[in-house]
Amino acid sequence: MKTTIQPLISHLSTLSCSKCGTSYSPFEKQTVSACCQLPLLAGYAPKVMPEKEALLTREGTMWRYLELLPVLDKENIVSLGEGYTPILELKNLARKYELQNLLLKDEGQNPTGSFKARGLSMAISKAKEHGVEGCIIPTAGNAGVAMAAYCAKAGMRATVVMPRHTPKAFRGECYWYGAEVVLVDGLINDCAAKVKELNSKGELLDVSTLKEPYRLEGKKTMGYEIAEQGSWQLPDVILYPAGGGTGLIGIWKAFKEMKQIGWLPENIKLPRMVAVQAENCRPLVETFYGRQANAQNYVGKPTIANGLAVPRPLGEQLMLQTLQESGGTAISITEQDMITGLKELGTNEGLFVAPEGAAVWMAARKLLDTGFIQYDEEILLLNTGSGQKYMENLSGYQPDSIGS
Ligand SMILES: *Cc1c(COP(=O)(O)O)cnc(C)c1O
Ligand SMILES: [Zn+2]
């Protein structure tokens, strides 16, 4: 049955194919575009936007941007308090490297310990709005944990499919949220194939990265927060650890939306967006530098930054577009360098970050060396997760006497 719900507060107005622009109803459950089998992008048609000062009195979660989010009825919001994470000044590292302005947005402080909370809170809220009874996801770890938590809160069934080598803390946490966990030999693309097989009858909603339109809408709130928390001034460069790329694409989408609704001036200089990958799995870097036409046949290896082991991202074109439009770049970091970065952020700043976040800091160092980033620029690092669930990956790099 097709139902049409009229938006109450959300100004959601369209879903359009990210390649050819064909539009689809935002009031029905959608997956990828039927025309190109590519991600759908949500569009908003604000009639009356709140003044941005109105935000001051709103709750300290990502839901403060409700008008620009796709949930139509507030009753459907499934929240654990995600978003509005702090932007920290890394003064010690700034002093050490003679930088003027080094910032880190700490997404490790989200529910379930990563920024995946934003995307899954949004996707599960929309799933609830559409009457979905259960969800399934292929994951490198954090997305599965987040989906399990939000499904538990929403009273939905949850099936999480992850690589067998994923640290046990990830599957353990899924268990405690009541999710079914399926282990697969291989990387996330192999998990995606398993999801297809397990869900051949389509009983469960597949919330794979960019295969439904709303995880992106959750992740874009990082962009809104970067602007609001920076008093509507943007950094010069943003470094982001790109796997599937929803954060990268989402932050850029947010900047464009804010210009459209007048929250940012039309002539504002937007940040250069940098996609940081692991040396072991760097499909985007390979395409960006023209060493392959696209990532469709890329073969990646596992990395201690589990979230970066995405060899064939569906959002590749959207990521490349973001890098091109913003004048950004793509760069890859070795396992050993991630370890160096982890220890440096820990000892200098008291932050125990995910290896993905450590990669981002090391990427900043490298790009300062090459001159892509200037020492007097405002640099924003995104630490996408907490290091805690990665202990198993790190135990080989710490003295035996410490244990894990
Ligand atoms: C999933 C994940 C990433 C990659 O995010 P995408 O939105 O898929 O690019 C980066 N860091 C962590 C900690 C993750 O869990
Ligand atoms: Zn299309």
mmCIF file of C-alpha atoms and ligand atoms in Angstrom, residues 114-116 142-143 209 219 240-248 307-308 310 354 356 384-385 390, ligand 1:
data_model
loop_
_atom_site.group_PDB
_atom_site.id
_atom_site.type_symbol
_atom_site.label_atom_id
_atom_site.label_comp_id
_atom_site.label_asym_id
_atom_site.label_seq_id
_atom_site.Cartn_x
_atom_site.Cartn_y
_atom_site.Cartn_z
ATOM 1 C CA SER A 114 31.391 6.203 16.337
ATOM 2 C CA PHE A 115 29.791 8.608 13.881
ATOM 3 C CA LYS A 116 27.886 5.669 12.408
ATOM 4 C CA ASN A 142 30.875 0.266 13.632
ATOM 5 C CA ALA A 143 27.849 0.528 11.342
ATOM 6 C CA THR A 209 25.924 2.593 2.794
ATOM 7 C CA LYS A 219 25.988 12.043 8.456
ATOM 8 C CA TYR A 240 38.051 12.768 6.608
ATOM 9 C CA PRO A 241 38.718 8.993 6.650
ATOM 10 C CA ALA A 242 36.781 7.741 3.646
ATOM 11 C CA GLY A 243 35.434 4.213 3.376
ATOM 12 C CA GLY A 244 31.977 4.218 1.814
ATOM 13 C CA GLY A 245 32.232 8.002 1.849
ATOM 14 C CA THR A 246 28.909 9.047 3.358
ATOM 15 C CA GLY A 247 30.555 11.499 5.729
ATOM 16 C CA LEU A 248 32.596 13.158 3.017
ATOM 17 C CA GLY A 307 36.109 1.222 8.525
ATOM 18 C CA LEU A 308 38.412 2.005 5.609
ATOM 19 C CA VAL A 310 35.752 -0.702 1.477
ATOM 20 C CA ALA A 354 40.069 4.883 16.149
ATOM 21 C CA GLU A 356 40.770 5.827 11.080
ATOM 22 C CA THR A 384 35.205 9.196 13.374
ATOM 23 C CA GLY A 385 35.356 6.743 16.257
ATOM 24 C CA TYR A 390 39.973 -1.802 18.232
HETATM 25 C C1 LIG B 1 32.694 3.525 8.708
HETATM 26 C C2 LIG B 1 33.831 4.270 9.252
HETATM 27 C C3 LIG B 1 34.578 5.140 8.452
HETATM 28 C C4 LIG B 1 34.266 5.364 6.999
HETATM 29 O O1 LIG B 1 33.066 6.055 6.888
HETATM 30 P P1 LIG B 1 32.297 6.200 5.496
HETATM 31 O O2 LIG B 1 31.180 7.088 5.770
HETATM 32 O O3 LIG B 1 31.917 4.825 5.103
HETATM 33 O O4 LIG B 1 33.279 6.774 4.554
HETATM 34 C C5 LIG B 1 35.596 5.854 9.048
HETATM 35 N N1 LIG B 1 35.896 5.707 10.349
HETATM 36 C C6 LIG B 1 35.211 4.866 11.150
HETATM 37 C C7 LIG B 1 35.619 4.755 12.579
HETATM 38 C C8 LIG B 1 34.167 4.115 10.623
HETATM 39 O O5 LIG B 1 33.481 3.299 11.431
#
